[in-house]
Amino acid sequence: MSGAAAAGAEEAAPAKVNLHLHVTGRRADGYHLLDSLVVFAGAGDRLRLEPAPGLSLVLEGPEGAALAAEPDNLVLRSARLLAEHAGIRPHGRLRLEKNLPVASGIGGGSADAAAALRLLDHAWGLRLEPPALAALAARLGADVPVCLENRPRRMQGVGEVLSDAPALPDCGMVLANPRLALPTPAVFRARRGDGTPPATLPAGWADARAMARDLLACRNDLEEAAIGLCPAVAEVLTALRALPGCLLARMSGSGATCFGLFPSASQAAHAAELLPKAWWRWGGGLYDPGRAAYSAQAGGA
């Protein structure tokens, strides 16, 4: 039946990684203006939908317990917003396999919200035009529009201005989090200094080494503030830089997750296994829409 929740429907919610993040200014309403090159890693959450008369959310996966205390997860907010826009009653049992740590700077909640919009737009038979779906995404959070697209993008404005990213080479990535949540508002409040101009990036890179060389001229303007609030971020960065083959290490978003860039996915998967087992860590390649599943831990290439 048109508009009914489709049995077995699912969507990937890959981790968002800011290869650089410049705070370029601030609007009169207090929102910060950003410039960032965003990519998606092969680690992520997964959202499934089952038929049900009412709307509900079941939390699963190794990181699901961290969200158990939240009565109104972003996934539910996305579903209700979409249903309100379409003038229908929200329905379906959503199952969120939570593999990404919460409040970790890799867009876990934003990716989940975006996955809910994509999944329910299709399952409910709405087929909204991309601009309409993007407008709803922007109402849910600054990172939701870029997560809605799930592909490398240059992100500017307060997150709503998206443009083509440089052509990316084959590369690998390690993600590491010391299992400490770092709320975004607190990091922005702790930031000091003037705005940083937008990065100057080429049309593309021939290999990972060339990409890392250019990205070294960029920065994450929130990194210093994050380290002040959570000194373990500096420990993670030091550990990543010491890994064999690491070309660049930097914090993603507002932290505390940091990434290391590697020449290949296999090198990254091997390197992740060398990090402390007490951390959340993952190593592999960039997001591939053809992947059937995610691995939440080291070696998940």
PDB file of C-alpha atoms in Angstrom:
ATOM      1  CA  MET A   1       0.000   0.000   0.000  1.00  0.00           C
ATOM      2  CA  SER A   2       1.382   3.419  -0.907  1.00  0.00           C
ATOM      3  CA  GLY A   3       2.791   5.256   2.107  1.00  0.00           C
ATOM      4  CA  ALA A   4       3.087   2.093   4.207  1.00  0.00           C
ATOM      5  CA  ALA A   5       6.351   1.274   5.947  1.00  0.00           C
ATOM      6  CA  ALA A   6       8.300  -1.120   3.754  1.00  0.00           C
ATOM      7  CA  ALA A   7       9.409  -4.306   5.496  1.00  0.00           C
ATOM      8  CA  GLY A   8      13.159  -4.744   5.572  1.00  0.00           C
ATOM      9  CA  ALA A   9      13.949  -1.227   4.326  1.00  0.00           C
ATOM     10  CA  GLU A  10      17.274   0.124   5.624  1.00  0.00           C
ATOM     11  CA  GLU A  11      19.699   3.003   5.221  1.00  0.00           C
ATOM     12  CA  ALA A  12      23.371   3.466   6.030  1.00  0.00           C
ATOM     13  CA  ALA A  13      24.454   6.337   8.285  1.00  0.00           C
ATOM     14  CA  PRO A  14      28.224   6.622   7.717  1.00  0.00           C
ATOM     15  CA  ALA A  15      30.550   8.646   9.914  1.00  0.00           C
ATOM     16  CA  LYS A  16      31.142  12.213   8.761  1.00  0.00           C
ATOM     17  CA  VAL A  17      34.779  13.356   8.916  1.00  0.00           C
ATOM     18  CA  ASN A  18      35.921  16.984   8.639  1.00  0.00           C
ATOM     19  CA  LEU A  19      39.304  16.868   6.888  1.00  0.00           C
ATOM     20  CA  HIS A  20      39.622  20.538   7.789  1.00  0.00           C
ATOM     21  CA  LEU A  21      37.302  22.888   9.655  1.00  0.00           C
ATOM     22  CA  HIS A  22      37.805  26.651   9.522  1.00  0.00           C
ATOM     23  CA  VAL A  23      35.555  28.970  11.527  1.00  0.00           C
ATOM     24  CA  THR A  24      35.372  31.873   9.081  1.00  0.00           C
ATOM     25  CA  GLY A  25      33.118  34.213  11.042  1.00  0.00           C
ATOM     26  CA  ARG A  26      29.900  34.580  12.945  1.00  0.00           C
ATOM     27  CA  ARG A  27      26.432  35.701  11.934  1.00  0.00           C
ATOM     28  CA  ALA A  28      24.482  38.369  13.796  1.00  0.00           C
ATOM     29  CA  ASP A  29      22.283  35.630  15.300  1.00  0.00           C
ATOM     30  CA  GLY A  30      25.328  33.983  16.893  1.00  0.00           C
ATOM     31  CA  TYR A  31      25.703  31.019  14.521  1.00  0.00           C
ATOM     32  CA  HIS A  32      29.254  30.333  13.412  1.00  0.00           C
ATOM     33  CA  LEU A  33      30.168  30.340   9.719  1.00  0.00           C
ATOM     34  CA  LEU A  34      32.289  27.402   8.630  1.00  0.00           C
ATOM     35  CA  ASP A  35      34.415  26.129   5.786  1.00  0.00           C
ATOM     36  CA  SER A  36      35.069  22.389   5.749  1.00  0.00           C
ATOM     37  CA  LEU A  37      35.949  19.532   3.441  1.00  0.00           C
ATOM     38  CA  VAL A  38      33.714  16.654   4.503  1.00  0.00           C
ATOM     39  CA  VAL A  39      34.144  12.981   3.630  1.00  0.00           C
ATOM     40  CA  PHE A  40      32.422   9.842   4.905  1.00  0.00           C
ATOM     41  CA  ALA A  41      34.179   6.837   6.409  1.00  0.00           C
ATOM     42  CA  GLY A  42      33.334   3.179   6.057  1.00  0.00           C
ATOM     43  CA  ALA A  43      32.303   3.085   9.721  1.00  0.00           C
ATOM     44  CA  GLY A  44      28.771   4.029  10.638  1.00  0.00           C
ATOM     45  CA  ASP A  45      25.347   3.338  12.051  1.00  0.00           C
ATOM     46  CA  ARG A  46      22.520   1.557  10.254  1.00  0.00           C
ATOM     47  CA  LEU A  47      18.811   2.301  10.368  1.00  0.00           C
ATOM     48  CA  ARG A  48      16.137  -0.297   9.572  1.00  0.00           C
ATOM     49  CA  LEU A  49      12.364   0.043   9.258  1.00  0.00           C
ATOM     50  CA  GLU A  50       9.653  -2.496  10.096  1.00  0.00           C
ATOM     51  CA  PRO A  51       5.892  -2.096   9.582  1.00  0.00           C
ATOM     52  CA  ALA A  52       4.036  -0.891  12.692  1.00  0.00           C
ATOM     53  CA  PRO A  53       0.885   1.215  13.195  1.00  0.00           C
ATOM     54  CA  GLY A  54       2.635   3.814  15.362  1.00  0.00           C
ATOM     55  CA  LEU A  55       6.083   5.383  15.354  1.00  0.00           C
ATOM     56  CA  SER A  56       8.744   3.889  17.632  1.00  0.00           C
ATOM     57  CA  LEU A  57      12.506   3.531  17.905  1.00  0.00           C
ATOM     58  CA  VAL A  58      14.513   0.531  19.096  1.00  0.00           C
ATOM     59  CA  LEU A  59      18.176   1.155  19.978  1.00  0.00           C
ATOM     60  CA  GLU A  60      20.655  -1.630  19.220  1.00  0.00           C
ATOM     61  CA  GLY A  61      24.373  -2.052  18.587  1.00  0.00           C
ATOM     62  CA  PRO A  62      27.468  -1.600  20.757  1.00  0.00           C
ATOM     63  CA  GLU A  63      26.902   2.143  21.318  1.00  0.00           C
ATOM     64  CA  GLY A  64      23.112   2.036  21.659  1.00  0.00           C
ATOM     65  CA  ALA A  65      23.095   2.157  25.453  1.00  0.00           C
ATOM     66  CA  ALA A  66      24.503   5.710  25.397  1.00  0.00           C
ATOM     67  CA  LEU A  67      21.255   6.916  23.808  1.00  0.00           C
ATOM     68  CA  ALA A  68      18.873   4.984  26.032  1.00  0.00           C
ATOM     69  CA  ALA A  69      18.213   7.994  28.256  1.00  0.00           C
ATOM     70  CA  GLU A  70      17.144  10.222  25.346  1.00  0.00           C
ATOM     71  CA  PRO A  71      13.350  10.237  24.999  1.00  0.00           C
ATOM     72  CA  ASP A  72      13.378  12.095  21.686  1.00  0.00           C
ATOM     73  CA  ASN A  73      16.248  10.888  19.532  1.00  0.00           C
ATOM     74  CA  LEU A  74      17.066  12.829  16.346  1.00  0.00           C
ATOM     75  CA  VAL A  75      15.751   9.871  14.358  1.00  0.00           C
ATOM     76  CA  LEU A  76      12.287  10.328  15.865  1.00  0.00           C
ATOM     77  CA  ARG A  77      12.440  14.089  15.380  1.00  0.00           C
ATOM     78  CA  SER A  78      13.306  13.542  11.716  1.00  0.00           C
ATOM     79  CA  ALA A  79      10.400  11.147  11.267  1.00  0.00           C
ATOM     80  CA  ARG A  80       7.909  13.508  12.881  1.00  0.00           C
ATOM     81  CA  LEU A  81       9.179  16.503  10.927  1.00  0.00           C
ATOM     82  CA  LEU A  82       8.906  14.617   7.637  1.00  0.00           C
ATOM     83  CA  ALA A  83       5.409  13.367   8.453  1.00  0.00           C
ATOM     84  CA  GLU A  84       4.277  16.863   9.471  1.00  0.00           C
ATOM     85  CA  HIS A  85       5.611  18.294   6.211  1.00  0.00           C
ATOM     86  CA  ALA A  86       3.805  15.610   4.187  1.00  0.00           C
ATOM     87  CA  GLY A  87       0.591  15.844   6.206  1.00  0.00           C
ATOM     88  CA  ILE A  88       0.577  12.177   7.181  1.00  0.00           C
ATOM     89  CA  ARG A  89       0.668  10.203  10.431  1.00  0.00           C
ATOM     90  CA  PRO A  90       4.176   8.925  11.197  1.00  0.00           C
ATOM     91  CA  HIS A  91       4.356   5.156  11.461  1.00  0.00           C
ATOM     92  CA  GLY A  92       6.849   2.308  11.505  1.00  0.00           C
ATOM     93  CA  ARG A  93       9.243   0.685  13.967  1.00  0.00           C
ATOM     94  CA  LEU A  94      12.739   2.074  13.426  1.00  0.00           C
ATOM     95  CA  ARG A  95      15.728   0.025  14.568  1.00  0.00           C
ATOM     96  CA  LEU A  96      18.947   1.995  14.977  1.00  0.00           C
ATOM     97  CA  GLU A  97      22.137  -0.090  15.040  1.00  0.00           C
ATOM     98  CA  LYS A  98      24.411   2.354  16.853  1.00  0.00           C
ATOM     99  CA  ASN A  99      28.077   1.728  16.090  1.00  0.00           C
ATOM    100  CA  LEU A 100      29.428   5.294  16.370  1.00  0.00           C
ATOM    101  CA  PRO A 101      30.152   6.870  19.757  1.00  0.00           C
ATOM    102  CA  VAL A 102      27.793   9.631  20.896  1.00  0.00           C
ATOM    103  CA  ALA A 103      28.825  13.329  20.919  1.00  0.00           C
ATOM    104  CA  SER A 104      32.077  12.465  19.169  1.00  0.00           C
ATOM    105  CA  GLY A 105      32.482  14.945  16.282  1.00  0.00           C
ATOM    106  CA  ILE A 106      31.770  12.492  13.466  1.00  0.00           C
ATOM    107  CA  GLY A 107      28.123  13.358  12.962  1.00  0.00           C
ATOM    108  CA  GLY A 108      26.572  10.204  14.384  1.00  0.00           C
ATOM    109  CA  GLY A 109      23.283  11.834  15.333  1.00  0.00           C
ATOM    110  CA  SER A 110      23.221  13.922  12.163  1.00  0.00           C
ATOM    111  CA  ALA A 111      23.930  10.866  10.024  1.00  0.00           C
ATOM    112  CA  ASP A 112      21.124   8.987  11.780  1.00  0.00           C
ATOM    113  CA  ALA A 113      18.715  11.895  11.197  1.00  0.00           C
ATOM    114  CA  ALA A 114      19.657  12.063   7.519  1.00  0.00           C
ATOM    115  CA  ALA A 115      19.238   8.299   7.148  1.00  0.00           C
ATOM    116  CA  ALA A 116      15.757   8.578   8.665  1.00  0.00           C
ATOM    117  CA  LEU A 117      14.779  11.258   6.144  1.00  0.00           C
ATOM    118  CA  ARG A 118      16.022   9.199   3.185  1.00  0.00           C
ATOM    119  CA  LEU A 119      14.537   5.949   4.467  1.00  0.00           C
ATOM    120  CA  LEU A 120      11.082   7.285   5.348  1.00  0.00           C
ATOM    121  CA  ASP A 121      10.797   9.527   2.295  1.00  0.00           C
ATOM    122  CA  HIS A 122      11.049   6.351   0.223  1.00  0.00           C
ATOM    123  CA  ALA A 123       9.154   3.963   2.500  1.00  0.00           C
ATOM    124  CA  TRP A 124       6.219   6.345   2.953  1.00  0.00           C
ATOM    125  CA  GLY A 125       6.035   6.934  -0.803  1.00  0.00           C
ATOM    126  CA  LEU A 126       6.646  10.684  -0.536  1.00  0.00           C
ATOM    127  CA  ARG A 127       9.506  11.128  -3.039  1.00  0.00           C
ATOM    128  CA  LEU A 128      10.180  14.733  -2.043  1.00  0.00           C
ATOM    129  CA  GLU A 129      12.330  16.837  -4.352  1.00  0.00           C
ATOM    130  CA  PRO A 130      15.939  17.129  -3.100  1.00  0.00           C
ATOM    131  CA  PRO A 131      15.646  20.847  -2.187  1.00  0.00           C
ATOM    132  CA  ALA A 132      12.582  20.134  -0.019  1.00  0.00           C
ATOM    133  CA  LEU A 133      14.339  17.272   1.762  1.00  0.00           C
ATOM    134  CA  ALA A 134      17.468  19.410   2.236  1.00  0.00           C
ATOM    135  CA  ALA A 135      15.376  22.202   3.792  1.00  0.00           C
ATOM    136  CA  LEU A 136      13.994  19.744   6.342  1.00  0.00           C
ATOM    137  CA  ALA A 137      17.520  18.469   7.029  1.00  0.00           C
ATOM    138  CA  ALA A 138      18.730  22.005   7.767  1.00  0.00           C
ATOM    139  CA  ARG A 139      16.031  22.385  10.428  1.00  0.00           C
ATOM    140  CA  LEU A 140      17.430  19.353  12.281  1.00  0.00           C
ATOM    141  CA  GLY A 141      21.063  20.432  12.599  1.00  0.00           C
ATOM    142  CA  ALA A 142      24.054  21.977  10.839  1.00  0.00           C
ATOM    143  CA  ASP A 143      25.564  18.633   9.771  1.00  0.00           C
ATOM    144  CA  VAL A 144      22.339  16.977   8.629  1.00  0.00           C
ATOM    145  CA  PRO A 145      22.300  18.482   5.073  1.00  0.00           C
ATOM    146  CA  VAL A 146      25.763  17.154   4.223  1.00  0.00           C
ATOM    147  CA  CYS A 147      24.939  13.790   5.812  1.00  0.00           C
ATOM    148  CA  LEU A 148      21.791  13.652   3.695  1.00  0.00           C
ATOM    149  CA  GLU A 149      23.985  13.529   0.570  1.00  0.00           C
ATOM    150  CA  ASN A 150      26.486  10.960   1.933  1.00  0.00           C
ATOM    151  CA  ARG A 151      29.289  11.968  -0.437  1.00  0.00           C
ATOM    152  CA  PRO A 152      32.381  14.192  -0.253  1.00  0.00           C
ATOM    153  CA  ARG A 153      31.356  17.847  -0.173  1.00  0.00           C
ATOM    154  CA  ARG A 154      32.709  21.301   0.575  1.00  0.00           C
ATOM    155  CA  MET A 155      30.514  22.613   3.404  1.00  0.00           C
ATOM    156  CA  GLN A 156      30.168  26.317   4.109  1.00  0.00           C
ATOM    157  CA  GLY A 157      27.754  28.811   5.661  1.00  0.00           C
ATOM    158  CA  VAL A 158      26.317  27.271   8.819  1.00  0.00           C
ATOM    159  CA  GLY A 159      26.390  23.893   7.083  1.00  0.00           C
ATOM    160  CA  GLU A 160      23.697  24.479   4.479  1.00  0.00           C
ATOM    161  CA  VAL A 161      25.933  25.691   1.617  1.00  0.00           C
ATOM    162  CA  LEU A 162      27.259  22.588  -0.123  1.00  0.00           C
ATOM    163  CA  SER A 163      29.450  22.446  -3.228  1.00  0.00           C
ATOM    164  CA  ASP A 164      31.654  19.961  -5.070  1.00  0.00           C
ATOM    165  CA  ALA A 165      34.633  18.556  -3.208  1.00  0.00           C
ATOM    166  CA  PRO A 166      38.003  18.083  -4.883  1.00  0.00           C
ATOM    167  CA  ALA A 167      38.429  14.723  -6.610  1.00  0.00           C
ATOM    168  CA  LEU A 168      39.692  12.376  -3.911  1.00  0.00           C
ATOM    169  CA  PRO A 169      42.368   9.705  -4.382  1.00  0.00           C
ATOM    170  CA  ASP A 170      42.250   6.196  -2.955  1.00  0.00           C
ATOM    171  CA  CYS A 171      43.182   6.434   0.689  1.00  0.00           C
ATOM    172  CA  GLY A 172      42.666   4.902   4.098  1.00  0.00           C
ATOM    173  CA  MET A 173      41.478   6.351   7.373  1.00  0.00           C
ATOM    174  CA  VAL A 174      41.736   5.524  11.057  1.00  0.00           C
ATOM    175  CA  LEU A 175      39.149   6.927  13.475  1.00  0.00           C
ATOM    176  CA  ALA A 176      39.862   6.961  17.202  1.00  0.00           C
ATOM    177  CA  ASN A 177      37.903   8.244  20.178  1.00  0.00           C
ATOM    178  CA  PRO A 178      39.025   8.000  23.835  1.00  0.00           C
ATOM    179  CA  ARG A 179      35.419   7.212  24.816  1.00  0.00           C
ATOM    180  CA  LEU A 180      34.826  10.697  26.151  1.00  0.00           C
ATOM    181  CA  ALA A 181      31.832  12.733  24.997  1.00  0.00           C
ATOM    182  CA  LEU A 182      32.545  16.333  24.017  1.00  0.00           C
ATOM    183  CA  PRO A 183      29.407  18.478  23.532  1.00  0.00           C
ATOM    184  CA  THR A 184      29.657  20.788  20.518  1.00  0.00           C
ATOM    185  CA  PRO A 185      28.255  23.954  22.194  1.00  0.00           C
ATOM    186  CA  ALA A 186      30.876  23.781  24.947  1.00  0.00           C
ATOM    187  CA  VAL A 187      33.707  23.541  22.409  1.00  0.00           C
ATOM    188  CA  PHE A 188      32.463  26.533  20.426  1.00  0.00           C
ATOM    189  CA  ARG A 189      32.129  28.557  23.645  1.00  0.00           C
ATOM    190  CA  ALA A 190      35.706  27.708  24.610  1.00  0.00           C
ATOM    191  CA  ARG A 191      37.144  28.691  21.224  1.00  0.00           C
ATOM    192  CA  ARG A 192      39.295  31.814  21.125  1.00  0.00           C
ATOM    193  CA  GLY A 193      40.665  33.842  18.224  1.00  0.00           C
ATOM    194  CA  ASP A 194      39.528  35.511  15.039  1.00  0.00           C
ATOM    195  CA  GLY A 195      38.077  33.820  11.991  1.00  0.00           C
ATOM    196  CA  THR A 196      40.209  31.771   9.599  1.00  0.00           C
ATOM    197  CA  PRO A 197      39.871  32.356   5.826  1.00  0.00           C
ATOM    198  CA  PRO A 198      38.387  29.532   3.728  1.00  0.00           C
ATOM    199  CA  ALA A 199      40.915  26.932   2.637  1.00  0.00           C
ATOM    200  CA  THR A 200      42.463  27.037  -0.816  1.00  0.00           C
ATOM    201  CA  LEU A 201      42.053  23.563  -2.324  1.00  0.00           C
ATOM    202  CA  PRO A 202      42.913  22.164  -5.775  1.00  0.00           C
ATOM    203  CA  ALA A 203      40.467  20.493  -8.160  1.00  0.00           C
ATOM    204  CA  GLY A 204      41.748  17.118  -7.005  1.00  0.00           C
ATOM    205  CA  TRP A 205      44.689  15.055  -5.794  1.00  0.00           C
ATOM    206  CA  ALA A 206      46.693  12.357  -7.540  1.00  0.00           C
ATOM    207  CA  ASP A 207      47.323  10.380  -4.354  1.00  0.00           C
ATOM    208  CA  ALA A 208      46.864  10.422  -0.604  1.00  0.00           C
ATOM    209  CA  ARG A 209      50.281  11.956   0.017  1.00  0.00           C
ATOM    210  CA  ALA A 210      49.451  14.971  -2.134  1.00  0.00           C
ATOM    211  CA  MET A 211      46.123  15.363  -0.363  1.00  0.00           C
ATOM    212  CA  ALA A 212      47.759  15.200   3.068  1.00  0.00           C
ATOM    213  CA  ARG A 213      50.395  17.746   2.032  1.00  0.00           C
ATOM    214  CA  ASP A 214      47.740  20.312   1.049  1.00  0.00           C
ATOM    215  CA  LEU A 215      45.574  19.585   4.081  1.00  0.00           C
ATOM    216  CA  LEU A 216      48.545  20.221   6.379  1.00  0.00           C
ATOM    217  CA  ALA A 217      48.191  23.884   5.405  1.00  0.00           C
ATOM    218  CA  CYS A 218      44.653  23.808   6.815  1.00  0.00           C
ATOM    219  CA  ARG A 219      43.476  23.256  10.380  1.00  0.00           C
ATOM    220  CA  ASN A 220      40.586  22.473  12.674  1.00  0.00           C
ATOM    221  CA  ASP A 221      39.856  25.721  14.496  1.00  0.00           C
ATOM    222  CA  LEU A 222      38.093  23.837  17.306  1.00  0.00           C
ATOM    223  CA  GLU A 223      40.995  21.537  18.123  1.00  0.00           C
ATOM    224  CA  GLU A 224      42.729  23.773  20.677  1.00  0.00           C
ATOM    225  CA  ALA A 225      39.481  24.453  22.546  1.00  0.00           C
ATOM    226  CA  ALA A 226      38.604  20.761  22.535  1.00  0.00           C
ATOM    227  CA  ILE A 227      41.982  19.806  23.976  1.00  0.00           C
ATOM    228  CA  GLY A 228      41.508  22.390  26.736  1.00  0.00           C
ATOM    229  CA  LEU A 229      38.229  20.735  27.702  1.00  0.00           C
ATOM    230  CA  CYS A 230      39.358  17.170  27.039  1.00  0.00           C
ATOM    231  CA  PRO A 231      43.181  16.694  27.196  1.00  0.00           C
ATOM    232  CA  ALA A 232      42.769  13.105  26.003  1.00  0.00           C
ATOM    233  CA  VAL A 233      42.233  14.510  22.473  1.00  0.00           C
ATOM    234  CA  ALA A 234      45.929  15.435  22.410  1.00  0.00           C
ATOM    235  CA  GLU A 235      46.825  11.896  23.465  1.00  0.00           C
ATOM    236  CA  VAL A 236      44.793  10.468  20.592  1.00  0.00           C
ATOM    237  CA  LEU A 237      46.447  12.797  18.085  1.00  0.00           C
ATOM    238  CA  THR A 238      49.909  11.839  19.351  1.00  0.00           C
ATOM    239  CA  ALA A 239      49.060   8.141  19.062  1.00  0.00           C
ATOM    240  CA  LEU A 240      47.712   8.549  15.524  1.00  0.00           C
ATOM    241  CA  ARG A 241      50.795  10.448  14.356  1.00  0.00           C
ATOM    242  CA  ALA A 242      52.991   7.648  15.694  1.00  0.00           C
ATOM    243  CA  LEU A 243      51.232   4.962  13.645  1.00  0.00           C
ATOM    244  CA  PRO A 244      53.237   3.573  10.701  1.00  0.00           C
ATOM    245  CA  GLY A 245      52.113   5.163   7.437  1.00  0.00           C
ATOM    246  CA  CYS A 246      50.066   8.002   8.962  1.00  0.00           C
ATOM    247  CA  LEU A 247      50.189  11.002   6.608  1.00  0.00           C
ATOM    248  CA  LEU A 248      48.061  13.422   8.618  1.00  0.00           C
ATOM    249  CA  ALA A 249      46.282  13.384  11.991  1.00  0.00           C
ATOM    250  CA  ARG A 250      43.607  15.880  12.999  1.00  0.00           C
ATOM    251  CA  MET A 251      40.491  16.164  15.117  1.00  0.00           C
ATOM    252  CA  SER A 252      37.157  15.863  13.323  1.00  0.00           C
ATOM    253  CA  GLY A 253      34.346  18.330  13.975  1.00  0.00           C
ATOM    254  CA  SER A 254      34.174  19.389  17.624  1.00  0.00           C
ATOM    255  CA  GLY A 255      35.832  16.144  18.799  1.00  0.00           C
ATOM    256  CA  ALA A 256      36.729  14.078  20.598  1.00  0.00           C
ATOM    257  CA  THR A 257      37.142  11.701  17.620  1.00  0.00           C
ATOM    258  CA  CYS A 258      40.330  12.206  15.622  1.00  0.00           C
ATOM    259  CA  PHE A 259      41.340  10.755  12.272  1.00  0.00           C
ATOM    260  CA  GLY A 260      44.538   9.615  10.670  1.00  0.00           C
ATOM    261  CA  LEU A 261      44.953   9.644   6.884  1.00  0.00           C
ATOM    262  CA  PHE A 262      46.769   6.683   5.271  1.00  0.00           C
ATOM    263  CA  PRO A 263      47.844   5.707   1.741  1.00  0.00           C
ATOM    264  CA  SER A 264      45.451   2.730   1.637  1.00  0.00           C
ATOM    265  CA  ALA A 265      42.484   1.168   3.419  1.00  0.00           C
ATOM    266  CA  SER A 266      44.492  -1.946   4.292  1.00  0.00           C
ATOM    267  CA  GLN A 267      47.235   0.098   5.952  1.00  0.00           C
ATOM    268  CA  ALA A 268      44.617   1.974   7.957  1.00  0.00           C
ATOM    269  CA  ALA A 269      42.901  -1.239   9.065  1.00  0.00           C
ATOM    270  CA  HIS A 270      46.209  -2.659  10.287  1.00  0.00           C
ATOM    271  CA  ALA A 271      47.205   0.594  12.021  1.00  0.00           C
ATOM    272  CA  ALA A 272      43.916   0.839  13.937  1.00  0.00           C
ATOM    273  CA  GLU A 273      44.689  -2.457  15.646  1.00  0.00           C
ATOM    274  CA  LEU A 274      47.776  -0.858  17.219  1.00  0.00           C
ATOM    275  CA  LEU A 275      45.737   1.716  19.165  1.00  0.00           C
ATOM    276  CA  PRO A 276      44.624   1.137  22.778  1.00  0.00           C
ATOM    277  CA  LYS A 277      41.781  -1.363  22.979  1.00  0.00           C
ATOM    278  CA  ALA A 278      40.041   0.815  25.568  1.00  0.00           C
ATOM    279  CA  TRP A 279      39.402   3.416  22.860  1.00  0.00           C
ATOM    280  CA  TRP A 280      36.759   3.249  20.179  1.00  0.00           C
ATOM    281  CA  ARG A 281      38.787   2.761  17.013  1.00  0.00           C
ATOM    282  CA  TRP A 282      38.205   1.832  13.416  1.00  0.00           C
ATOM    283  CA  GLY A 283      40.359   1.551  10.306  1.00  0.00           C
ATOM    284  CA  GLY A 284      39.463   1.136   6.640  1.00  0.00           C
ATOM    285  CA  GLY A 285      38.504   3.086   3.542  1.00  0.00           C
ATOM    286  CA  LEU A 286      36.037   5.817   2.728  1.00  0.00           C
ATOM    287  CA  TYR A 287      32.317   5.083   2.558  1.00  0.00           C
ATOM    288  CA  ASP A 288      31.234   2.819  -0.271  1.00  0.00           C
ATOM    289  CA  PRO A 289      27.446   2.724  -0.886  1.00  0.00           C
ATOM    290  CA  GLY A 290      27.815  -0.911  -1.958  1.00  0.00           C
ATOM    291  CA  ARG A 291      28.930  -2.054   1.492  1.00  0.00           C
ATOM    292  CA  ALA A 292      26.499  -4.495   3.071  1.00  0.00           C
ATOM    293  CA  ALA A 293      27.560  -3.891   6.668  1.00  0.00           C
ATOM    294  CA  TYR A 294      29.800  -1.894   8.954  1.00  0.00           C
ATOM    295  CA  SER A 295      32.412  -2.908  11.450  1.00  0.00           C
ATOM    296  CA  ALA A 296      32.571  -0.767  14.575  1.00  0.00           C
ATOM    297  CA  GLN A 297      36.030  -1.704  15.735  1.00  0.00           C
ATOM    298  CA  ALA A 298      39.603  -1.853  14.513  1.00  0.00           C
ATOM    299  CA  GLY A 299      40.287  -3.662  11.297  1.00  0.00           C
ATOM    300  CA  GLY A 300      36.873  -2.947   9.838  1.00  0.00           C
ATOM    301  CA  ALA A 301      38.077  -2.311   6.324  1.00  0.00           C
TER     302      ALA A 301
END
